Short mmCIF file of C-alpha atoms in Angstrom, two decimals:
data_model
loop_
_atom_site.label_atom_id
_atom_site.label_comp_id
_atom_site.label_asym_id
_atom_site.label_seq_id
_atom_site.Cartn_x
_atom_site.Cartn_y
_atom_site.Cartn_z
CA MET A 21 -58.93 158.39 -188.29
CA ALA A 22 -55.38 158.30 -186.91
CA GLN A 23 -54.04 159.24 -190.33
CA ASP A 24 -56.34 162.31 -190.43
CA HIS A 25 -55.06 163.36 -187.01
CA ARG A 26 -51.44 162.97 -188.13
CA ALA A 27 -52.13 164.97 -191.30
CA ARG A 28 -53.77 167.78 -189.30
CA GLN A 29 -50.90 167.74 -186.79
CA TYR A 30 -48.34 167.86 -189.60
CA ALA A 31 -50.17 170.76 -191.28
CA SER A 32 -50.43 172.63 -187.98
CA THR A 33 -46.72 172.22 -187.24
CA HIS A 34 -45.84 173.18 -190.82
CA GLN A 35 -47.85 176.39 -190.51
CA ARG A 36 -46.48 177.16 -187.03
CA ILE A 37 -42.91 176.92 -188.36
CA TYR A 38 -43.79 179.14 -191.31
CA ASP A 39 -45.54 181.75 -189.14
CA ALA A 40 -42.64 181.89 -186.67
CA ALA A 41 -40.16 182.22 -189.51
CA MET A 42 -42.03 185.04 -191.22
CA GLU A 43 -42.27 186.92 -187.94
CA LEU A 44 -38.53 186.55 -187.28
CA PHE A 45 -37.58 187.39 -190.88
CA THR A 46 -39.68 190.55 -190.73
CA GLU A 47 -38.23 191.55 -187.36
CA LEU A 48 -34.57 190.61 -187.84
CA GLY A 49 -34.01 190.03 -191.56
CA TYR A 50 -33.76 186.79 -193.48
CA GLU A 51 -30.00 186.38 -193.34
CA GLU A 52 -29.88 187.08 -189.59
CA VAL A 53 -32.09 184.17 -188.53
CA PRO A 54 -30.49 180.72 -188.22
CA ILE A 55 -32.61 177.60 -188.51
CA SER A 56 -32.02 176.78 -184.84
CA ARG A 57 -33.71 180.07 -183.92
CA LEU A 58 -36.62 179.35 -186.28
CA ALA A 59 -37.13 175.92 -184.77
CA SER A 60 -36.98 177.29 -181.23
CA ALA A 61 -39.47 180.07 -182.01
CA ALA A 62 -41.86 177.50 -183.49
CA GLY A 63 -41.42 175.17 -180.52
CA VAL A 64 -39.92 172.34 -182.57
CA SER A 65 -36.55 170.67 -182.87
CA VAL A 66 -34.16 171.42 -185.72
CA GLN A 67 -34.81 167.87 -186.92
CA THR A 68 -38.55 168.59 -187.04
CA PHE A 69 -37.87 171.79 -188.98
CA TYR A 70 -36.00 169.73 -191.60
CA ALA A 71 -38.84 167.20 -191.70
CA HIS A 72 -41.04 170.06 -192.92
CA TYR A 73 -38.67 172.22 -194.98
CA ALA A 74 -35.41 171.47 -196.78
CA GLY A 75 -34.06 174.83 -195.58
CA LYS A 76 -34.90 178.49 -195.11
CA ASP A 77 -35.10 179.17 -198.83
CA GLU A 78 -37.67 176.42 -199.34
CA LEU A 79 -39.74 177.85 -196.52
CA ILE A 80 -40.15 181.06 -198.53
CA MET A 81 -39.96 179.81 -202.10
CA ALA A 82 -42.78 177.55 -203.22
CA LEU A 83 -43.26 175.77 -206.51
CA PRO A 84 -46.84 175.39 -207.64
CA GLU A 85 -48.30 171.91 -207.64
CA ARG A 86 -48.48 170.24 -211.05
CA ALA A 87 -52.26 169.84 -210.64
CA ASP A 88 -52.62 173.59 -210.03
CA VAL A 89 -50.65 174.42 -213.18
CA ASP A 90 -52.71 171.90 -215.13
CA ALA A 91 -55.91 173.56 -213.86
CA LEU A 92 -54.64 177.03 -214.83
CA ILE A 93 -53.71 175.85 -218.31
CA ALA A 94 -57.04 174.02 -218.68
CA SER A 95 -58.88 177.25 -217.80
CA VAL A 96 -57.70 178.81 -221.08
CA PRO A 97 -59.12 177.48 -224.37
CA ALA A 98 -56.61 175.15 -226.05
CA ASP A 99 -57.16 176.77 -229.44
CA ARG A 100 -55.65 180.06 -228.28
CA PRO A 101 -52.05 180.92 -229.24
CA LEU A 102 -49.34 179.82 -226.80
CA ARG A 103 -48.57 183.40 -225.71
CA GLU A 104 -52.20 184.01 -224.86
CA ARG A 105 -52.62 180.69 -223.06
CA THR A 106 -49.54 181.35 -220.93
CA SER A 107 -50.35 184.96 -220.04
CA SER A 108 -54.03 184.16 -219.41
CA ALA A 109 -53.07 181.32 -217.05
CA ILE A 110 -50.69 183.60 -215.14
CA LEU A 111 -53.27 186.39 -214.91
CA GLY A 112 -55.94 183.90 -213.86
CA PHE A 113 -53.77 182.83 -210.97
CA VAL A 114 -53.00 186.41 -209.93
CA ARG A 115 -56.64 187.47 -210.10
CA GLY A 116 -57.58 184.46 -207.97
CA LEU A 117 -55.36 185.54 -205.07
CA SER A 118 -57.35 187.06 -202.26
CA GLY A 119 -57.52 187.29 -198.49
CA ASP A 120 -54.86 185.34 -196.62
CA ARG A 121 -53.35 183.93 -199.82
CA TYR A 122 -52.85 187.46 -201.17
CA ALA A 123 -51.37 188.70 -197.88
CA ASP A 124 -49.07 185.68 -197.69
CA ALA A 125 -47.88 186.18 -201.28
CA LEU A 126 -47.15 189.83 -200.55
CA ALA A 127 -45.21 188.98 -197.38
CA ARG A 128 -43.15 186.40 -199.28
CA TRP A 129 -42.40 188.69 -202.23
CA ARG A 130 -41.52 191.63 -199.97
CA LEU A 131 -38.96 189.38 -198.31
CA ILE A 132 -37.70 187.99 -201.62
CA ALA A 133 -37.38 191.49 -203.10
CA ARG A 134 -35.18 192.71 -200.26
CA THR A 135 -33.02 189.58 -199.89
CA ALA A 136 -30.35 189.08 -202.55
CA ARG A 137 -30.10 185.33 -201.96
CA LEU A 138 -33.85 184.88 -202.40
CA ARG A 139 -33.93 187.04 -205.53
CA TYR A 140 -31.33 184.71 -207.00
CA ARG A 141 -33.29 181.62 -205.92
CA ALA A 142 -36.47 183.10 -207.44
CA ALA A 143 -34.86 182.62 -210.86
CA GLU A 144 -34.42 178.89 -210.14
CA TYR A 145 -38.05 178.55 -209.12
CA GLU A 146 -39.09 180.56 -212.17
CA ARG A 147 -37.33 178.05 -214.45
CA ALA A 148 -38.86 175.10 -212.61
CA THR A 149 -42.32 176.68 -212.87
CA ALA A 150 -41.76 177.31 -216.59
CA GLN A 151 -41.01 173.61 -216.99
CA LEU A 152 -44.30 172.75 -215.27
CA PHE A 153 -46.09 175.06 -217.73
CA LEU A 154 -44.28 173.53 -220.72
CA ASP A 155 -45.15 170.01 -219.58
CA SER A 156 -48.77 170.93 -218.93
CA LEU A 157 -49.05 172.62 -222.32
CA GLY A 158 -47.49 169.56 -223.97
CA VAL A 159 -44.79 171.64 -225.68
CA ALA A 160 -41.71 170.81 -223.58
CA ALA A 161 -39.77 169.55 -226.62
CA ASP A 162 -40.44 172.68 -228.72
CA PRO A 163 -37.55 175.20 -228.48
CA ALA A 164 -39.71 178.14 -229.64
CA ALA A 165 -42.38 177.30 -227.07
CA THR A 166 -39.70 177.15 -224.40
CA VAL A 167 -38.66 180.72 -225.25
CA VAL A 168 -42.26 181.96 -225.13
CA VAL A 169 -43.14 180.30 -221.83
CA THR A 170 -39.88 181.13 -220.04
CA ALA A 171 -40.14 184.76 -221.18
CA HIS A 172 -43.64 184.96 -219.70
CA LEU A 173 -42.53 183.41 -216.42
CA SER A 174 -39.57 185.79 -216.28
CA ALA A 175 -41.88 188.78 -216.82
CA TYR A 176 -44.14 187.42 -214.09
CA THR A 177 -41.24 187.08 -211.64
CA GLN A 178 -40.11 190.63 -212.39
CA ALA A 179 -43.64 191.87 -211.75
CA LEU A 180 -43.78 190.03 -208.42
CA LEU A 181 -40.46 191.55 -207.39
CA ARG A 182 -41.69 195.02 -208.33
CA TRP A 183 -44.91 194.44 -206.39
CA GLY A 184 -42.92 193.19 -203.38
CA GLU A 185 -40.58 196.18 -203.55
CA SER A 186 -43.62 198.49 -203.50
CA GLY A 187 -44.87 196.80 -200.33
CA GLY A 188 -48.16 196.15 -202.06
CA GLU A 189 -48.68 199.81 -202.99
CA LEU A 190 -48.84 198.79 -206.64
CA ALA A 191 -51.81 196.68 -207.68
CA LEU A 192 -50.57 193.14 -208.32
CA ALA A 193 -52.76 192.42 -211.34
CA ALA A 194 -51.83 195.73 -212.96
CA VAL A 195 -48.09 195.16 -212.45
CA VAL A 196 -48.33 191.63 -213.88
CA GLU A 197 -50.41 192.81 -216.85
CA GLU A 198 -47.86 195.56 -217.55
CA ALA A 199 -44.97 193.07 -217.47
CA LEU A 200 -46.77 190.61 -219.74
CA ASP A 201 -47.82 193.41 -222.11
CA ALA A 202 -44.16 194.38 -222.47
CA LEU A 203 -43.57 191.01 -224.14
CA ARG A 204 -46.08 191.77 -226.86
CA GLY A 205 -43.95 194.68 -228.04
CA LEU A 206 -40.90 192.49 -228.62
#
């Protein structure tokens, strides 16, 4: 029982920090908000902020969980070609975003698209996500598979940036499909 209470309290504080940060980033700009101001706005100490997030970048950038990637990959028949499995998994994720998760993704990618530092960091997260895909697909040691998967994740990141830049005016699934379709012509 006490552990459940601690977990709920941790999750509540985590969300409160995130919400305060997004509000400040939207109002003042990402680069203009120091961690001390984020912590104060969330009603926590700087030490508590760091207990929840490694830094501001990690507050915005989020790697998928391995189990989530495994589930996406498992949702596509294993007998399909690697390109199709990868693009179908990505599109499955995008099409599954709705409600608060969709709004949150848009807010994050709007911020990433307009912040040079975060655009740069997005490439790091893209590579780490590609590695999760490669591991889940069981092809991490295959150089050709690495090219295919990383190209798909790069196209996906570019689509997210374009979507963020549009402020959500462009339909996310359509932008992602367009980016992934561009790979077929190569």
